[in-house]
């Protein structure tokens, strides 16, 4: 039965949809200055314009072009989420692989620390730390990366422990290979598939997390265009939506556009993650 | 019986230890401020007298362990000290709001839990059907959609377009229960949608794992009726994982509530926490974080203990 589910969800079509979505976002993020018709933070028209040329998705409270801000948002939000995930992975995977390979006190202590960190809900912990550090992009990246690395740590430790019981590790150890060599040449290649899938999942989580913090006004700060912040800024417009004409109905969509942009990218990544998990099929659930 | 008791006691002990360490972290975080709270709040230009008066007022002159103990003692009895921002007692600020938050989470749970358990079981029974497939795609949506996306879609449809429910959940202590349920319907629906898919999927997985076991097959082979196999043979064993699923998702609800409260401007603990973080009102942040973290840890603990109790295997140790 799981077979059916997974062939269904891991069908190449869904994976291709995911790849197409991510490709689109990548193009938007990289070529933002070329694609966006207006600058990111400049006031270019009257405030709250409806959807009509030259502002195809209208303007916001400060007269900034929403379409341009959406395009720049791809660069800012996704860029920061990607940097955070990479840092979380560097930290979590290194610690996890080391803990599994070294064992002993290092393993015991790091596992306890991670247990405690994971006992507090991530959002609450992040809010606590951000109170102290203040809301800067750098603080945001570090706080979320450290909190998120706990999950990576657990997974990479579990996967590595499984691999370390294999005979080829025993052989390598008897050959006298060093710790670094073991991790790099034996453990890492075998742990690659679940770690890649986990990277996708962690990226989604971090991305949603940063968007949520920005939505609360505690993440990426204005005037930087960011989707979570855009939802926050345009939230009150939803009350002015009037379905009698097409032009006024678009006000209702103002917070849904950036929120939808977040949702679409997460769906895309999830589709690919499902496919990777299906292919490697070692760690299905 | 003795083994099950010792398992539970051990788990309780671990839970209490975790709670203790978490209080230390929450209290200790304040010490990571560059300088101390007095200079942080009053600014670098503050005179020595005003700094000393401030330290006196907030009891900052004593040693760290002594302050921690009095803070912890106060927190246990519901006294969280004074807010840095407006000098009012924190318990006064958050008392009603904490009740509101638990009301909202409980409301959402009351809708989500029965629906999730029943439909998760149906999905497991009719595994591979259209209903089952719809469920797995809705899980993808639930993982992918940010909480506020769901919230604004609901507002646009049910509040702006149809006008059935208010988009702002303005409740005050005098609001009656019926009115309260009506006002908080959209936030509760949002929370329900967030956890529903997870809960259904986890329930489904728990039952499916069980249905694959040989003794269920044996019951079928004996010619037992399908419903009887489920109700008498499968359900008692499925209880532990299902209870676990419910408690874990309630813990998740407690955190999800923060964003939903902000969207619907609901006067709850999450909203005051977010405000306090942006004002850097450290004492209020500590109090709110402590309540959220403690609830989360206790629910996780409850999940573990209930599933230990509900696990029939542990009652008859080999």
Coordinates of C-alpha atoms in Angstrom, one line a residue:
Chain A
X1 CA 0.0 0.0 0.0
X2 CA 2.9 2.3 0.7
X3 CA 4.1 1.3 -2.7
X4 CA 1.0 2.7 -4.3
X5 CA 1.2 5.9 -2.3
X6 CA 4.8 6.4 -3.2
X7 CA 4.6 5.6 -6.8
X8 CA 1.7 8.0 -6.9
X9 CA 3.4 10.8 -5.1
X10 CA 6.8 10.1 -6.4
X11 CA 5.6 9.9 -10.0
X12 CA 8.1 11.7 -12.3
X13 CA 5.3 14.2 -13.3
X14 CA 5.1 15.6 -9.7
X15 CA 8.9 15.8 -9.5
X16 CA 9.0 17.7 -12.7
X17 CA 6.4 20.1 -11.5
X18 CA 8.6 20.6 -8.4
X19 CA 11.7 21.1 -10.6
X20 CA 9.9 23.6 -12.8
X21 CA 8.7 25.6 -9.8
X22 CA 12.2 25.7 -8.2
X23 CA 13.7 26.6 -11.6
X24 CA 11.2 29.5 -11.9
X25 CA 12.1 30.8 -8.5
X26 CA 15.8 30.5 -9.1
X27 CA 15.5 32.5 -12.3
X28 CA 13.5 35.2 -10.5
X29 CA 15.9 35.3 -7.6
X30 CA 19.1 35.5 -9.7
X31 CA 17.8 37.9 -12.4
X32 CA 15.7 40.0 -10.1
X33 CA 17.2 43.4 -11.1
X34 CA 16.7 42.6 -14.8
X35 CA 13.2 41.2 -14.5
X36 CA 11.7 43.7 -12.0
X37 CA 10.2 46.7 -13.7
X38 CA 10.8 49.0 -10.7
X39 CA 13.4 49.2 -7.9
X40 CA 12.9 47.2 -4.7
X41 CA 12.3 50.0 -2.2
X42 CA 11.5 53.1 -4.2
X43 CA 8.1 54.8 -4.2
X44 CA 7.1 54.8 -7.8
X45 CA 3.4 55.7 -7.9
X46 CA 0.3 56.6 -5.9
X47 CA -0.4 54.3 -2.9
X48 CA -2.9 51.4 -3.2
X49 CA -3.2 51.3 -7.0
X50 CA -5.4 48.5 -8.4
X51 CA -4.0 45.9 -10.7
X52 CA -3.4 47.8 -14.0
X53 CA -0.5 48.8 -16.2
X54 CA 2.1 49.9 -15.5
X55 CA 1.7 48.4 -12.0
X56 CA 0.5 44.9 -12.9
X57 CA -0.1 43.8 -9.4
X58 CA -0.8 47.3 -8.0
X59 CA 1.2 49.3 -5.4
X60 CA 1.4 49.1 -1.6
X61 CA 0.9 51.6 1.2
X62 CA 4.1 53.5 0.2
X63 CA 3.4 53.4 -3.5
X64 CA 6.0 50.7 -4.2
X65 CA 5.4 48.4 -7.1
X66 CA 4.1 45.0 -5.7
X67 CA 5.3 43.0 -8.7
X68 CA 8.8 44.2 -8.3
X69 CA 8.8 43.6 -4.6
X70 CA 7.6 40.1 -5.1
X71 CA 10.4 39.4 -7.6
X72 CA 13.0 40.9 -5.2
X73 CA 11.4 39.0 -2.4
X74 CA 12.4 35.8 -4.1
X75 CA 16.0 36.9 -3.9
X76 CA 15.9 38.1 -0.3
X77 CA 13.7 35.5 1.4
X78 CA 15.0 32.5 -0.5
X79 CA 18.5 33.7 -0.2
X80 CA 18.4 34.1 3.5
X81 CA 16.6 30.8 4.0
X82 CA 19.2 29.0 1.8
X83 CA 22.1 30.5 3.8
X84 CA 20.5 29.5 7.1
X85 CA 19.8 26.0 5.9
X86 CA 23.4 25.6 4.7
X87 CA 24.7 26.8 8.0
X88 CA 22.4 24.5 9.9
X89 CA 23.5 21.6 7.8
X90 CA 27.2 22.4 8.2
X91 CA 26.7 22.6 12.0
X92 CA 24.3 19.7 12.4
X93 CA 25.8 17.2 10.0
X94 CA 29.4 17.8 11.2
X95 CA 28.3 17.4 14.9
X96 CA 26.1 14.4 14.1
X97 CA 28.7 12.6 12.0
X98 CA 31.4 13.3 14.6
X99 CA 29.2 12.2 17.4
X100 CA 28.4 8.9 15.7
X101 CA 32.0 8.3 14.7
X102 CA 33.7 9.4 17.9
X103 CA 31.1 8.1 20.3
X104 CA 32.0 8.3 24.0
X105 CA 31.6 11.5 25.9
X106 CA 31.3 13.8 22.9
X107 CA 28.3 11.7 21.7
X108 CA 26.7 11.7 25.2
X109 CA 27.1 15.4 25.8
X110 CA 26.0 16.6 22.4
X111 CA 23.0 14.3 22.5
X112 CA 21.9 15.8 25.8
X113 CA 22.4 19.4 24.6
X114 CA 20.3 18.6 21.6
X115 CA 17.6 17.0 23.7
X116 CA 17.3 20.1 25.8
X117 CA 17.3 22.5 22.8
X118 CA 14.5 20.4 21.2
X119 CA 12.4 20.4 24.3
X120 CA 11.6 24.1 23.8
X121 CA 9.4 24.8 20.7
X122 CA 11.6 26.4 18.0
X123 CA 9.4 29.5 17.6
X124 CA 9.4 30.2 21.3
X125 CA 13.1 29.7 21.6
X126 CA 13.8 31.9 18.6
X127 CA 11.6 34.7 20.0
X128 CA 13.5 34.5 23.4
X129 CA 16.9 34.7 21.7
X130 CA 15.8 37.5 19.3
X131 CA 14.7 39.6 22.3
X132 CA 18.3 39.6 23.4
X133 CA 20.1 39.9 20.1
X134 CA 17.7 42.2 18.5
X135 CA 16.3 41.7 15.0
X136 CA 19.1 41.8 12.5
X137 CA 19.5 39.5 9.5
X138 CA 22.7 38.0 10.9
X139 CA 21.1 37.2 14.2
X140 CA 18.2 35.7 12.4
X141 CA 20.4 33.4 10.4
X142 CA 22.5 32.2 13.3
X143 CA 19.6 31.7 15.7
X144 CA 17.5 29.7 13.3
X145 CA 20.5 27.8 12.0
X146 CA 21.5 26.7 15.5
X147 CA 17.9 25.7 16.4
X148 CA 17.5 23.8 13.2
X149 CA 20.8 22.1 13.3
X150 CA 19.4 20.0 16.1
X151 CA 17.2 18.1 13.7
X152 CA 20.0 17.6 11.2
X153 CA 22.2 16.4 14.1
X154 CA 19.7 13.7 15.0
X155 CA 19.2 12.5 11.5
X156 CA 22.9 12.4 10.5
X157 CA 23.8 10.8 13.8
X158 CA 21.2 8.1 13.3
X159 CA 22.1 7.5 9.7
X160 CA 25.8 7.4 10.5
X161 CA 25.4 5.0 13.4
X162 CA 23.6 2.7 11.0
X163 CA 26.4 2.9 8.5
X164 CA 29.1 2.5 11.1
X165 CA 28.0 -1.0 12.0
X166 CA 28.8 -2.2 8.4
X167 CA 31.7 -4.5 7.6
X168 CA 33.4 -2.1 5.2
X169 CA 33.8 0.4 8.1
X170 CA 35.4 -2.3 10.2
X171 CA 37.8 -3.1 7.3
X172 CA 38.6 0.6 6.8
X173 CA 39.3 1.0 10.5
X174 CA 41.6 -2.1 10.5
X175 CA 43.4 -0.7 7.5
X176 CA 44.2 2.2 9.9
X177 CA 42.2 4.9 8.1
X178 CA 41.8 8.2 10.1
X179 CA 38.6 9.7 11.4
X180 CA 38.3 12.3 8.7
X181 CA 38.9 9.7 6.0
X182 CA 36.2 7.5 7.4
X183 CA 33.6 10.3 7.5
X184 CA 34.5 11.6 4.1
X185 CA 35.0 8.4 2.1
X186 CA 32.7 5.9 3.8
X187 CA 30.0 7.6 5.8
X188 CA 29.2 10.6 3.8
X189 CA 28.6 9.0 0.4
X190 CA 26.3 6.4 2.0
X191 CA 24.4 9.0 4.0
X192 CA 24.0 11.3 1.0
X193 CA 20.4 10.4 -0.1
X194 CA 18.7 10.8 3.2
X195 CA 20.8 14.0 3.9
X196 CA 19.8 15.5 0.6
X197 CA 16.1 14.8 1.2
X198 CA 16.6 16.3 4.7
X199 CA 18.1 19.4 3.2
X200 CA 15.0 19.9 1.2
X201 CA 12.7 19.4 4.3
X202 CA 14.9 21.6 6.5
X203 CA 14.9 24.3 3.8
X204 CA 11.1 24.3 3.8
X205 CA 11.0 24.5 7.5
X206 CA 13.5 27.3 7.7
X207 CA 11.8 29.2 4.9
X208 CA 8.4 29.0 6.6
X209 CA 10.0 29.9 9.9
X210 CA 11.7 33.0 8.5
X211 CA 8.5 34.0 6.7
X212 CA 6.6 33.6 10.0
X213 CA 9.0 35.7 11.9
X214 CA 9.0 38.4 9.2
X215 CA 5.2 38.2 9.3
X216 CA 5.4 38.9 13.1
X217 CA 7.6 41.9 12.3
X218 CA 10.6 40.2 14.0
X219 CA 12.4 38.8 10.9
X220 CA 13.7 40.5 7.9
X221 CA 13.2 44.2 8.4
X222 CA 11.7 46.7 5.9
X223 CA 12.4 48.2 3.4
X224 CA 14.0 44.9 2.3
X225 CA 11.3 43.2 0.2
X226 CA 10.4 40.0 1.9
X227 CA 7.3 37.8 1.4
X228 CA 6.4 37.4 5.1
X229 CA 6.8 41.1 5.7
X230 CA 4.7 41.9 2.6
X231 CA 1.9 39.8 4.0
X232 CA 2.1 41.8 7.2
X233 CA 2.1 45.1 5.4
X234 CA -0.8 44.3 3.1
X235 CA -2.9 42.3 5.7
X236 CA -5.4 45.1 6.4
X237 CA -6.1 45.6 2.7
X238 CA -8.1 42.3 2.7
X239 CA -10.9 44.1 4.5
X240 CA -11.3 46.5 1.6
X241 CA -11.9 43.8 -1.0
X242 CA -15.2 44.3 -2.7
X243 CA -16.4 41.7 -5.1
X244 CA -18.6 43.9 -7.2
X245 CA -15.8 44.8 -9.6
X246 CA -12.7 43.0 -10.6
X247 CA -10.5 45.9 -9.8
X248 CA -11.6 46.2 -6.2
X249 CA -11.6 42.5 -5.6
X250 CA -7.9 42.4 -6.1
X251 CA -7.4 44.1 -2.7
X252 CA -8.4 40.8 -1.1
X253 CA -5.5 39.1 -2.9
X254 CA -2.9 41.6 -1.7
X255 CA -1.8 39.4 1.3
X256 CA -2.5 36.2 -0.5
X257 CA 0.1 36.8 -3.3
X258 CA 3.2 36.8 -1.2
X259 CA 1.8 34.1 1.1
X260 CA 1.0 32.0 -2.0
X261 CA 4.5 32.6 -3.3
X262 CA 5.8 31.1 -0.1
X263 CA 3.4 28.2 -0.3
X264 CA 4.2 27.4 -3.9
X265 CA 7.9 27.2 -3.4
X266 CA 7.4 24.9 -0.4
X267 CA 5.2 22.7 -2.4
X268 CA 7.8 22.5 -5.2
X269 CA 10.6 21.6 -2.8
X270 CA 8.4 19.0 -1.1
X271 CA 7.6 17.4 -4.4
X272 CA 11.3 16.9 -5.2
X273 CA 12.0 15.7 -1.6
X274 CA 9.3 13.0 -2.0
X275 CA 10.9 11.9 -5.2
X276 CA 14.4 11.8 -3.8
X277 CA 13.1 9.8 -0.8
X278 CA 11.3 7.5 -3.2
X279 CA 14.4 6.9 -5.3
X280 CA 16.7 6.2 -2.3
X281 CA 13.8 4.5 -0.6
X282 CA 15.9 3.8 2.4
X283 CA 14.2 6.2 4.7
X284 CA 10.6 6.5 3.7
X285 CA 8.8 8.0 6.6
Chain B
X1 CA 2.7 -3.6 37.0
X2 CA 6.0 -2.7 38.7
X3 CA 7.8 -2.3 35.4
X4 CA 5.2 0.0 34.0
X5 CA 5.3 2.1 37.2
X6 CA 9.1 2.4 37.1
X7 CA 9.0 3.3 33.4
X8 CA 6.5 6.0 34.1
X9 CA 8.4 7.3 37.1
X10 CA 11.6 7.4 35.0
X11 CA 9.9 9.3 32.3
X12 CA 8.4 11.7 34.8
X13 CA 11.8 12.3 36.3
X14 CA 13.3 13.1 32.8
X15 CA 10.4 15.4 32.2
X16 CA 10.9 17.3 35.4
X17 CA 14.7 17.6 34.7
X18 CA 13.9 19.0 31.2
X19 CA 11.5 21.5 32.7
X20 CA 14.1 22.5 35.2
X21 CA 16.9 23.0 32.6
X22 CA 14.5 24.9 30.4
X23 CA 13.7 27.3 33.2
X24 CA 17.4 27.9 33.7
X25 CA 17.8 28.6 30.0
X26 CA 14.9 31.0 29.9
X27 CA 16.1 32.8 33.0
X28 CA 19.7 32.7 31.9
X29 CA 19.1 34.1 28.5
X30 CA 18.6 37.5 30.1
X31 CA 22.2 37.4 31.4
X32 CA 23.5 37.2 27.8
X33 CA 22.5 40.8 27.3
X34 CA 25.5 43.0 26.8
X35 CA 25.8 45.0 30.0
X36 CA 22.8 44.4 32.2
X37 CA 19.1 45.1 32.0
X38 CA 19.4 48.4 33.8
X39 CA 21.8 49.9 31.2
X40 CA 19.9 48.2 28.4
X41 CA 16.6 49.8 29.5
X42 CA 17.8 53.2 30.7
X43 CA 20.4 53.7 28.1
X44 CA 24.2 54.4 28.3
X45 CA 23.6 58.0 29.5
X46 CA 21.7 57.0 32.6
X47 CA 23.1 58.3 35.9
X48 CA 24.5 56.0 38.6
X49 CA 21.6 56.9 40.9
X50 CA 18.9 56.0 38.4
X51 CA 20.7 52.8 37.5
X52 CA 20.9 51.8 41.2
X53 CA 17.2 52.7 41.7
X54 CA 16.3 50.5 38.8
X55 CA 18.5 47.6 40.0
X56 CA 16.8 48.0 43.4
X57 CA 13.3 47.9 41.9
X58 CA 14.0 44.8 39.8
X59 CA 16.0 43.1 42.5
X60 CA 19.1 43.0 40.3
X61 CA 21.6 43.5 43.1
X62 CA 21.4 40.0 44.4
X63 CA 23.5 37.0 43.1
X64 CA 22.3 35.2 40.0
X65 CA 21.3 31.9 41.8
X66 CA 19.3 33.9 44.4
X67 CA 17.4 35.8 41.7
X68 CA 16.8 32.6 39.8
X69 CA 15.3 30.9 42.8
X70 CA 13.0 33.8 43.7
X71 CA 12.0 34.1 40.0
X72 CA 11.2 30.4 39.8
X73 CA 9.4 30.5 43.1
X74 CA 7.3 33.4 41.9
X75 CA 6.6 31.7 38.6
X76 CA 5.3 28.6 40.2
X77 CA 2.9 30.6 42.3
X78 CA 1.8 32.7 39.3
X79 CA 3.8 35.8 40.1
X80 CA 6.1 36.7 37.2
X81 CA 7.4 40.0 38.4
X82 CA 6.9 43.4 36.8
X83 CA 6.9 44.3 33.1
X84 CA 9.9 46.4 32.0
X85 CA 7.8 48.4 29.5
X86 CA 4.9 49.6 31.6
X87 CA 5.8 48.7 35.2
X88 CA 2.6 46.6 35.7
X89 CA 2.6 43.2 37.3
X90 CA 3.0 40.6 34.6
X91 CA 0.5 38.2 36.1
X92 CA -2.1 40.9 35.6
X93 CA -1.1 41.4 32.0
X94 CA -1.0 37.8 31.0
X95 CA -3.5 36.0 33.2
X96 CA -6.6 36.6 31.1
X97 CA -4.6 36.2 27.9
X98 CA -3.2 32.9 28.8
X99 CA -6.8 31.7 29.5
X100 CA -7.8 33.0 26.1
X101 CA -4.9 31.2 24.4
X102 CA -5.8 27.9 26.1
X103 CA -9.4 28.4 25.2
X104 CA -8.5 28.9 21.5
X105 CA -6.2 25.9 21.4
X106 CA -8.8 23.8 23.2
X107 CA -11.5 24.9 20.8
X108 CA -9.4 23.9 17.8
X109 CA -8.5 20.6 19.4
X110 CA -12.2 19.8 20.1
X111 CA -12.9 20.2 16.4
X112 CA -9.7 18.7 15.0
X113 CA -9.2 15.6 17.2
X114 CA -12.5 13.7 16.4
X115 CA -12.4 14.6 12.7
X116 CA -8.7 13.5 12.4
X117 CA -9.1 10.2 14.3
X118 CA -12.2 9.1 12.4
X119 CA -11.0 10.1 9.0
X120 CA -7.5 8.7 9.6
X121 CA -9.1 5.4 10.5
X122 CA -11.4 5.5 7.4
X123 CA -8.4 6.3 5.3
X124 CA -6.5 3.3 6.7
X125 CA -9.5 1.0 6.2
X126 CA -10.1 2.2 2.6
X127 CA -6.4 2.4 1.9
X128 CA -5.7 3.5 -1.7
X129 CA -9.2 4.8 -2.3
X130 CA -9.9 8.3 -3.6
X131 CA -10.5 9.5 -0.1
X132 CA -7.1 8.2 1.0
X133 CA -5.4 9.9 -1.9
X134 CA -7.1 13.2 -1.2
X135 CA -5.8 12.9 2.3
X136 CA -2.2 12.5 1.2
X137 CA -2.3 15.5 -1.1
X138 CA -3.9 17.6 1.6
X139 CA -1.0 16.7 3.8
X140 CA 1.4 18.2 1.2
X141 CA -0.7 21.4 1.4
X142 CA -0.7 21.4 5.1
X143 CA 3.1 21.1 5.3
X144 CA 3.6 23.7 2.6
X145 CA 1.2 26.4 3.5
X146 CA 2.3 29.0 6.0
X147 CA -0.3 29.5 8.8
X148 CA -1.1 33.0 7.7
X149 CA -1.9 31.8 4.2
X150 CA -4.6 29.5 5.4
X151 CA -5.8 32.2 7.8
X152 CA -6.1 34.9 5.0
X153 CA -7.8 32.5 2.6
X154 CA -10.4 31.8 5.3
X155 CA -10.8 35.5 6.0
X156 CA -11.3 36.3 2.4
X157 CA -13.9 33.6 1.9
X158 CA -15.9 33.5 5.1
X159 CA -15.4 37.1 6.3
X160 CA -15.0 39.4 3.4
X161 CA -16.8 37.6 0.6
X162 CA -19.6 35.8 2.5
X163 CA -19.7 37.9 5.7
X164 CA -20.5 34.9 7.9
X165 CA -17.8 35.4 10.5
X166 CA -15.8 38.4 11.8
X167 CA -12.2 38.6 10.7
X168 CA -11.1 40.1 14.1
X169 CA -11.6 37.9 17.1
X170 CA -12.3 40.7 19.6
X171 CA -13.1 38.9 22.9
X172 CA -13.0 40.4 26.3
X173 CA -13.6 38.8 29.7
X174 CA -17.3 39.6 29.6
X175 CA -18.0 37.8 26.4
X176 CA -20.4 34.9 26.8
X177 CA -19.5 31.4 25.7
X178 CA -21.7 31.3 22.6
X179 CA -20.5 34.7 21.4
X180 CA -16.9 33.6 22.1
X181 CA -17.2 30.5 20.1
X182 CA -18.7 32.5 17.2
X183 CA -16.0 35.2 17.3
X184 CA -13.1 32.7 17.5
X185 CA -14.5 30.4 14.9
X186 CA -12.1 31.4 12.1
X187 CA -9.0 31.3 14.2
X188 CA -10.0 27.9 15.5
X189 CA -10.7 26.7 11.9
X190 CA -7.2 27.9 10.9
X191 CA -5.6 26.0 13.7
X192 CA -7.7 23.0 12.9
X193 CA -6.7 23.0 9.2
X194 CA -3.0 23.3 10.3
X195 CA -3.0 20.2 12.5
X196 CA -5.7 18.1 10.9
X197 CA -3.7 16.7 8.0
X198 CA -0.8 15.7 10.3
X199 CA -3.1 14.0 12.7
X200 CA -5.0 12.2 10.0
X201 CA -1.8 10.9 8.4
X202 CA -0.3 9.8 11.7
X203 CA -3.5 8.0 12.8
X204 CA -3.7 6.4 9.4
X205 CA 0.0 5.2 9.6
X206 CA -0.6 3.9 13.1
X207 CA -3.6 1.8 12.1
X208 CA -2.0 0.6 8.8
X209 CA 1.0 -0.6 10.7
X210 CA -1.3 -2.6 13.0
X211 CA -3.5 -4.0 10.2
X212 CA -0.4 -5.5 8.6
X213 CA 0.3 -7.7 11.7
X214 CA -0.3 -11.5 11.5
X215 CA -2.9 -11.6 14.3
X216 CA -5.2 -9.3 12.4
X217 CA -4.9 -11.4 9.4
X218 CA -5.6 -14.5 11.5
X219 CA -8.8 -12.8 12.8
X220 CA -9.8 -12.2 9.2
X221 CA -9.1 -15.8 8.2
X222 CA -11.2 -17.0 11.1
X223 CA -14.1 -15.3 9.2
X224 CA -14.6 -12.6 11.7
X225 CA -16.6 -9.5 10.6
X226 CA -14.6 -6.6 9.4
X227 CA -15.9 -4.1 12.0
X228 CA -15.3 -6.6 14.8
X229 CA -11.7 -7.1 13.7
X230 CA -11.2 -3.3 13.8
X231 CA -13.1 -2.6 17.0
X232 CA -12.1 -5.5 19.2
X233 CA -8.7 -6.6 17.9
X234 CA -7.1 -3.5 16.3
X235 CA -8.4 -0.6 18.3
X236 CA -7.0 -1.5 21.8
X237 CA -3.6 -1.8 20.3
X238 CA -4.0 1.3 18.2
X239 CA -5.0 3.4 21.2
X240 CA -1.4 4.1 22.3
X241 CA -0.2 5.5 19.0
X242 CA -3.4 7.5 18.5
X243 CA -3.2 9.1 22.0
X244 CA 0.4 9.9 21.2
X245 CA -0.6 11.6 17.9
X246 CA -3.2 13.7 19.7
X247 CA -1.0 14.9 22.5
X248 CA 1.9 15.7 20.1
X249 CA -0.4 17.7 17.9
X250 CA -1.9 19.6 20.9
X251 CA 1.7 20.5 21.7
X252 CA 2.1 21.8 18.2
X253 CA -1.2 23.7 18.5
X254 CA 0.2 25.6 21.5
X255 CA 2.9 27.0 19.3
X256 CA 0.8 27.5 16.1
X257 CA -1.5 29.7 18.1
X258 CA 1.1 32.5 18.2
X259 CA 0.8 33.3 14.5
X260 CA -2.9 32.8 14.4
X261 CA -3.5 35.1 17.3
X262 CA -1.5 37.9 15.5
X263 CA -3.5 37.4 12.3
X264 CA -6.9 37.6 14.0
X265 CA -5.7 40.2 16.6
X266 CA -6.9 37.8 19.3
X267 CA -6.0 39.0 22.8
X268 CA -3.9 35.9 23.7
X269 CA -0.5 35.1 25.1
X270 CA 1.1 34.8 21.7
X271 CA 0.2 38.3 20.8
X272 CA 1.6 39.7 24.0
X273 CA 4.8 37.6 23.5
X274 CA 5.3 39.1 20.0
X275 CA 4.7 42.6 21.2
X276 CA 7.1 42.1 24.1
X277 CA 9.8 40.7 21.8
X278 CA 9.6 43.8 19.6
X279 CA 9.6 46.1 22.7
X280 CA 12.4 44.0 24.2
X281 CA 10.3 43.7 27.3
X282 CA 12.5 40.9 28.7
X283 CA 10.5 40.0 31.8
X284 CA 7.3 39.6 29.9
X285 CA 9.1 37.5 27.2
X286 CA 10.4 35.3 30.0
X287 CA 7.0 34.7 31.5
X288 CA 5.3 34.0 28.2
X289 CA 8.1 31.7 27.0
X290 CA 8.0 29.8 30.2
X291 CA 4.2 29.2 29.9
X292 CA 4.5 28.1 26.3
X293 CA 7.6 25.9 26.9
X294 CA 6.1 24.4 30.0
X295 CA 2.8 23.6 28.3
X296 CA 4.7 22.1 25.4
X297 CA 6.9 19.9 27.6
X298 CA 4.0 18.8 29.8
X299 CA 1.9 17.8 26.8
X300 CA 4.9 15.8 25.3
X301 CA 5.3 14.2 28.7
X302 CA 1.6 13.4 28.8
X303 CA 1.9 11.9 25.3
X304 CA 4.6 9.6 26.4
X305 CA 3.0 8.5 29.7
X306 CA -0.4 7.9 28.2
X307 CA 1.0 5.8 25.4
X308 CA 3.0 3.8 28.0
X309 CA -0.2 3.2 30.0
X310 CA -2.3 2.4 26.9
X311 CA 0.3 -0.1 25.6
X312 CA -1.1 -3.5 26.6
X313 CA 2.2 -5.2 26.0
X314 CA 3.8 -3.4 29.0
X315 CA 1.0 -4.7 31.3
X316 CA 2.2 -8.3 30.8
X317 CA 6.0 -8.2 30.9
X318 CA 7.7 -11.3 29.7

